[in-house]
PDB file of C-alpha atoms in Angstrom:
ATOM      1  CA  UNK A  67      22.526  -5.712  21.234  1.00 84.00           C
ATOM      2  CA  UNK A  68      19.955  -8.312  21.992  1.00 84.00           C
ATOM      3  CA  UNK A  69      17.508  -5.687  23.007  1.00 85.00           C
ATOM      4  CA  UNK A  70      17.790  -3.667  19.551  1.00 87.00           C
ATOM      5  CA  UNK A  71      17.108  -6.977  17.927  1.00 88.00           C
ATOM      6  CA  UNK A  72      14.327  -7.817  19.699  1.00 88.00           C
ATOM      7  CA  UNK A  73      13.073  -4.265  19.085  1.00 87.00           C
ATOM      8  CA  UNK A  74      13.445  -4.592  15.181  1.00 90.00           C
ATOM      9  CA  UNK A  75      11.664  -7.867  15.506  1.00 92.00           C
ATOM     10  CA  UNK A  76       8.737  -6.567  17.185  1.00 91.00           C
ATOM     11  CA  UNK A  77       8.751  -3.495  14.703  1.00 92.00           C
ATOM     12  CA  UNK A  78       8.444  -5.682  11.779  1.00 92.00           C
ATOM     13  CA  UNK A  79       5.752  -7.655  13.553  1.00 92.00           C
ATOM     14  CA  UNK A  80       3.728  -4.722  13.800  1.00 91.00           C
ATOM     15  CA  UNK A  81       4.360  -3.769  10.099  1.00 92.00           C
ATOM     16  CA  UNK A  82       3.184  -7.443   9.205  1.00 92.00           C
ATOM     17  CA  UNK A  83       0.289  -7.207  11.339  1.00 91.00           C
ATOM     18  CA  UNK A  84      -1.051  -3.879   9.975  1.00 93.00           C
ATOM     19  CA  UNK A  85      -0.317  -5.244   6.320  1.00 93.00           C
ATOM     20  CA  UNK A  86      -2.204  -8.288   7.087  1.00 92.00           C
ATOM     21  CA  UNK A  87      -5.294  -6.684   8.869  1.00 91.00           C
ATOM     22  CA  UNK A  88      -5.607  -3.304   6.811  1.00 93.00           C
ATOM     23  CA  UNK A  89      -6.387  -2.693   3.299  1.00 94.00           C
ATOM     24  CA  UNK A  90      -5.617   0.889   3.385  1.00 95.00           C
ATOM     25  CA  UNK A  91      -2.058  -0.049   4.149  1.00 96.00           C
ATOM     26  CA  UNK A  92      -1.917  -2.391   1.452  1.00 96.00           C
ATOM     27  CA  UNK A  93      -3.435   0.125  -0.959  1.00 96.00           C
ATOM     28  CA  UNK A  94      -0.776   2.724   0.158  1.00 97.00           C
ATOM     29  CA  UNK A  95       2.027  -0.143  -0.465  1.00 97.00           C
ATOM     30  CA  UNK A  96       0.696  -0.589  -3.933  1.00 97.00           C
ATOM     31  CA  UNK A  97       0.388   2.862  -4.686  1.00 97.00           C
ATOM     32  CA  UNK A  98       4.026   3.450  -3.419  1.00 97.00           C
ATOM     33  CA  UNK A  99       5.158   0.772  -5.606  1.00 97.00           C
ATOM     34  CA  UNK A 100       3.456   1.865  -8.854  1.00 97.00           C
ATOM     35  CA  UNK A 101       4.604   5.657  -8.030  1.00 97.00           C
ATOM     36  CA  UNK A 102       7.994   4.534  -7.893  1.00 97.00           C
ATOM     37  CA  UNK A 103       7.749   2.265 -10.982  1.00 96.00           C
ATOM     38  CA  UNK A 104       6.309   5.185 -13.225  1.00 97.00           C
ATOM     39  CA  UNK A 105       8.760   7.633 -11.568  1.00 97.00           C
ATOM     40  CA  UNK A 106      11.349   5.771 -13.932  1.00 96.00           C
ATOM     41  CA  UNK A 107      10.125   7.577 -17.087  1.00 97.00           C
ATOM     42  CA  UNK A 108      10.864  10.917 -15.369  1.00 97.00           C
ATOM     43  CA  UNK A 109      13.972  12.850 -14.996  1.00 96.00           C
ATOM     44  CA  UNK A 110      13.692  13.343 -11.386  1.00 97.00           C
ATOM     45  CA  UNK A 111      16.234  14.755  -8.884  1.00 97.00           C
ATOM     46  CA  UNK A 112      17.442  12.935  -6.005  1.00 97.00           C
ATOM     47  CA  UNK A 113      15.961  15.615  -3.977  1.00 97.00           C
ATOM     48  CA  UNK A 114      12.374  14.624  -5.727  1.00 97.00           C
ATOM     49  CA  UNK A 115      12.993  10.951  -5.178  1.00 97.00           C
ATOM     50  CA  UNK A 116      13.873  11.791  -1.422  1.00 97.00           C
ATOM     51  CA  UNK A 117      10.176  13.634  -1.503  1.00 97.00           C
ATOM     52  CA  UNK A 118       8.418  10.665  -3.015  1.00 97.00           C
ATOM     53  CA  UNK A 119      10.075   8.091  -0.738  1.00 97.00           C
ATOM     54  CA  UNK A 120       9.358  10.303   2.467  1.00 97.00           C
ATOM     55  CA  UNK A 121       5.908  10.974   1.450  1.00 97.00           C
ATOM     56  CA  UNK A 122       5.135   7.178   0.575  1.00 97.00           C
ATOM     57  CA  UNK A 123       6.686   6.071   4.044  1.00 97.00           C
ATOM     58  CA  UNK A 124       4.866   8.946   6.012  1.00 97.00           C
ATOM     59  CA  UNK A 125       1.534   7.688   4.790  1.00 97.00           C
ATOM     60  CA  UNK A 126       2.377   4.159   5.792  1.00 96.00           C
ATOM     61  CA  UNK A 127       3.796   4.856   9.118  1.00 96.00           C
ATOM     62  CA  UNK A 128       0.609   7.172   9.856  1.00 96.00           C
ATOM     63  CA  UNK A 129      -1.558   4.167   8.686  1.00 96.00           C
ATOM     64  CA  UNK A 130       0.293   2.077  11.131  1.00 96.00           C
ATOM     65  CA  UNK A 131      -0.485   4.503  13.720  1.00 96.00           C
ATOM     66  CA  UNK A 132      -3.836   4.821  12.830  1.00 96.00           C
ATOM     67  CA  UNK A 133      -4.161   1.036  13.177  1.00 94.00           C
ATOM     68  CA  UNK A 134      -2.523   1.097  16.675  1.00 94.00           C
ATOM     69  CA  UNK A 135      -5.141   4.040  18.043  1.00 94.00           C
ATOM     70  CA  UNK A 136      -7.980   2.073  16.622  1.00 93.00           C
ATOM     71  CA  UNK A 137      -6.950  -1.263  18.226  1.00 91.00           C
ATOM     72  CA  UNK A 138      -6.270   0.592  21.516  1.00 92.00           C
ATOM     73  CA  UNK A 139      -9.786   2.110  21.278  1.00 92.00           C
ATOM     74  CA  UNK A 140     -11.384  -0.953  20.602  1.00 88.00           C
ATOM     75  CA  UNK A 141      -9.502  -2.363  23.908  1.00 88.00           C
ATOM     76  CA  UNK A 142     -10.635   0.405  26.032  1.00 87.00           C
ATOM     77  CA  UNK A 143     -14.202   1.136  24.918  1.00 85.00           C
ATOM     78  CA  UNK A 144     -16.754  -1.627  24.548  1.00 82.00           C
ATOM     79  CA  UNK A 145     -19.441   0.693  23.966  1.00 85.00           C
ATOM     80  CA  UNK A 146     -19.883   4.132  22.070  1.00 86.00           C
ATOM     81  CA  UNK A 147     -17.573   6.799  23.832  1.00 89.00           C
ATOM     82  CA  UNK A 148     -17.495  10.263  22.028  1.00 91.00           C
ATOM     83  CA  UNK A 149     -13.843  10.390  23.083  1.00 92.00           C
ATOM     84  CA  UNK A 150     -12.809   7.456  21.378  1.00 92.00           C
ATOM     85  CA  UNK A 151     -14.982   8.250  18.441  1.00 93.00           C
ATOM     86  CA  UNK A 152     -12.846  11.344  18.242  1.00 95.00           C
ATOM     87  CA  UNK A 153      -9.781   9.629  18.834  1.00 93.00           C
ATOM     88  CA  UNK A 154     -10.282   7.073  16.053  1.00 94.00           C
ATOM     89  CA  UNK A 155     -11.580   9.886  13.553  1.00 95.00           C
ATOM     90  CA  UNK A 156      -8.577  12.070  14.523  1.00 96.00           C
ATOM     91  CA  UNK A 157      -6.167   9.276  13.566  1.00 96.00           C
ATOM     92  CA  UNK A 158      -7.781   8.570  10.405  1.00 96.00           C
ATOM     93  CA  UNK A 159      -7.713  12.214   9.501  1.00 97.00           C
ATOM     94  CA  UNK A 160      -4.127  12.533  10.040  1.00 97.00           C
ATOM     95  CA  UNK A 161      -3.598   9.699   7.456  1.00 96.00           C
ATOM     96  CA  UNK A 162      -6.085  11.340   5.206  1.00 97.00           C
ATOM     97  CA  UNK A 163      -3.909  14.637   5.562  1.00 97.00           C
ATOM     98  CA  UNK A 164      -0.825  13.309   4.398  1.00 97.00           C
ATOM     99  CA  UNK A 165      -2.337  11.290   1.817  1.00 96.00           C
ATOM    100  CA  UNK A 166      -4.047  14.334   0.304  1.00 97.00           C
ATOM    101  CA  UNK A 167      -0.675  16.066   0.479  1.00 97.00           C
ATOM    102  CA  UNK A 168       1.155  13.150  -1.108  1.00 97.00           C
ATOM    103  CA  UNK A 169      -1.363  12.903  -3.891  1.00 96.00           C
ATOM    104  CA  UNK A 170      -1.046  16.950  -4.665  1.00 97.00           C
ATOM    105  CA  UNK A 171       2.884  16.644  -4.821  1.00 97.00           C
ATOM    106  CA  UNK A 172       2.366  13.497  -7.013  1.00 96.00           C
ATOM    107  CA  UNK A 173       0.070  15.558  -9.236  1.00 96.00           C
ATOM    108  CA  UNK A 174       2.932  18.355  -9.362  1.00 97.00           C
ATOM    109  CA  UNK A 175       5.597  15.902 -10.096  1.00 97.00           C
ATOM    110  CA  UNK A 176       3.892  13.703 -12.431  1.00 97.00           C
ATOM    111  CA  UNK A 177       1.498  16.002 -14.400  1.00 96.00           C
ATOM    112  CA  UNK A 178       3.819  16.151 -17.713  1.00 96.00           C
ATOM    113  CA  UNK A 179       1.852  15.354 -20.816  1.00 96.00           C
ATOM    114  CA  UNK A 180       4.936  14.550 -22.825  1.00 97.00           C
ATOM    115  CA  UNK A 181       6.045  12.042 -20.124  1.00 97.00           C
ATOM    116  CA  UNK A 182       2.801  10.769 -20.061  1.00 97.00           C
ATOM    117  CA  UNK A 183       2.726  10.127 -23.805  1.00 97.00           C
ATOM    118  CA  UNK A 184       5.945   8.626 -23.735  1.00 97.00           C
ATOM    119  CA  UNK A 185       4.680   6.041 -20.928  1.00 97.00           C
ATOM    120  CA  UNK A 186       1.629   5.290 -23.015  1.00 96.00           C
ATOM    121  CA  UNK A 187       3.901   4.860 -26.143  1.00 97.00           C
ATOM    122  CA  UNK A 188       6.164   2.578 -24.382  1.00 97.00           C
ATOM    123  CA  UNK A 189       3.355   0.089 -23.037  1.00 96.00           C
ATOM    124  CA  UNK A 190       1.692   0.282 -26.799  1.00 96.00           C
ATOM    125  CA  UNK A 191       5.210  -0.821 -28.287  1.00 97.00           C
ATOM    126  CA  UNK A 192       5.886  -3.139 -25.749  1.00 96.00           C
ATOM    127  CA  UNK A 193       3.271  -5.993 -25.452  1.00 96.00           C
ATOM    128  CA  UNK A 194       5.142  -8.057 -23.046  1.00 97.00           C
ATOM    129  CA  UNK A 195       5.662  -4.923 -20.444  1.00 97.00           C
ATOM    130  CA  UNK A 196       1.892  -3.986 -20.993  1.00 97.00           C
ATOM    131  CA  UNK A 197       0.752  -7.654 -20.024  1.00 98.00           C
ATOM    132  CA  UNK A 198       3.241  -7.756 -17.094  1.00 97.00           C
ATOM    133  CA  UNK A 199       1.533  -4.305 -16.128  1.00 97.00           C
ATOM    134  CA  UNK A 200      -1.853  -5.472 -16.520  1.00 97.00           C
ATOM    135  CA  UNK A 201      -1.258  -8.768 -14.530  1.00 97.00           C
ATOM    136  CA  UNK A 202       0.510  -6.571 -11.862  1.00 97.00           C
ATOM    137  CA  UNK A 203      -2.652  -4.843 -11.592  1.00 97.00           C
ATOM    138  CA  UNK A 204      -4.991  -7.670 -11.208  1.00 96.00           C
ATOM    139  CA  UNK A 205      -2.596  -9.158  -8.588  1.00 95.00           C
ATOM    140  CA  UNK A 206      -2.567  -5.908  -6.548  1.00 96.00           C
ATOM    141  CA  UNK A 207      -6.192  -5.658  -6.557  1.00 95.00           C
ATOM    142  CA  UNK A 208      -6.483  -8.851  -5.077  1.00 93.00           C
ATOM    143  CA  UNK A 209      -3.725  -8.012  -2.591  1.00 94.00           C
ATOM    144  CA  UNK A 210      -5.575  -4.611  -1.668  1.00 95.00           C
ATOM    145  CA  UNK A 211      -8.801  -6.314  -1.268  1.00 93.00           C
ATOM    146  CA  UNK A 212      -8.019  -9.878   0.129  1.00 90.00           C
ATOM    147  CA  UNK A 213      -4.771  -9.594   1.724  1.00 88.00           C
ATOM    148  CA  UNK A 214      -1.898 -12.010   1.845  1.00 83.00           C
ATOM    149  CA  UNK A 215      -3.751 -14.184   4.514  1.00 75.00           C
ATOM    150  CA  UNK A 216      -7.189 -13.613   2.472  1.00 68.00           C
ATOM    151  CA  UNK A 217      -5.487 -14.674  -0.785  1.00 66.00           C
ATOM    152  CA  UNK A 218      -3.925 -17.670   0.898  1.00 64.00           C
ATOM    153  CA  UNK A 219      -7.226 -18.755   2.240  1.00 69.00           C
ATOM    154  CA  UNK A 220      -9.005 -18.440  -1.517  1.00 64.00           C
ATOM    155  CA  UNK A 221      -6.217 -20.333  -2.936  1.00 61.00           C
ATOM    156  CA  UNK A 222      -6.525 -23.320   0.055  1.00 68.00           C
ATOM    157  CA  UNK A 223     -10.364 -23.478  -0.493  1.00 68.00           C
ATOM    158  CA  UNK A 224     -10.011 -23.544  -4.365  1.00 64.00           C
ATOM    159  CA  UNK A 225      -7.314 -26.595  -3.768  1.00 65.00           C
ATOM    160  CA  UNK A 226      -9.780 -28.483  -1.354  1.00 72.00           C
ATOM    161  CA  UNK A 227     -12.709 -27.939  -3.694  1.00 70.00           C
ATOM    162  CA  UNK A 228     -10.537 -29.208  -6.483  1.00 65.00           C
ATOM    163  CA  UNK A 229      -9.457 -32.201  -4.582  1.00 68.00           C
ATOM    164  CA  UNK A 230     -13.141 -33.227  -3.380  1.00 68.00           C
ATOM    165  CA  UNK A 231     -14.393 -33.265  -7.040  1.00 65.00           C
ATOM    166  CA  UNK A 232     -11.399 -35.103  -8.485  1.00 56.00           C
TER     167      UNK A 232
END
């Protein structure tokens, strides 16, 4: 049992490290959250929800593998190597392939102009939800660009600047 718990702990560390170091992973997380949020406006079947979850997790899993490949390539080659470049490009290509497939499926699932109109109407009539959506978009942009570590560092710098001025 200890071995399994240790394995889960290591797996979570790998996921957290990928989130902290890779803006693409943070983008995929944010995109997945918004996909699931807006899916509530649709009448998706359980199978369609399963496809969405499978696609979201597949893209994130491949992004984690891509990070692993990039890190290992950086470890074994301290100068330009064509095979190392190919390995890194191929890993990135795998992520892109699945992400493009996910985007096509999202268009198939979500491109219903009646529902899109319902979404716009909902937010136009519910100012509080619109404000929450806009705030979440700004927070998401900071999360994607800076990451959790970068955001923490920015707040510490702002706090220290404020303390030295006062």
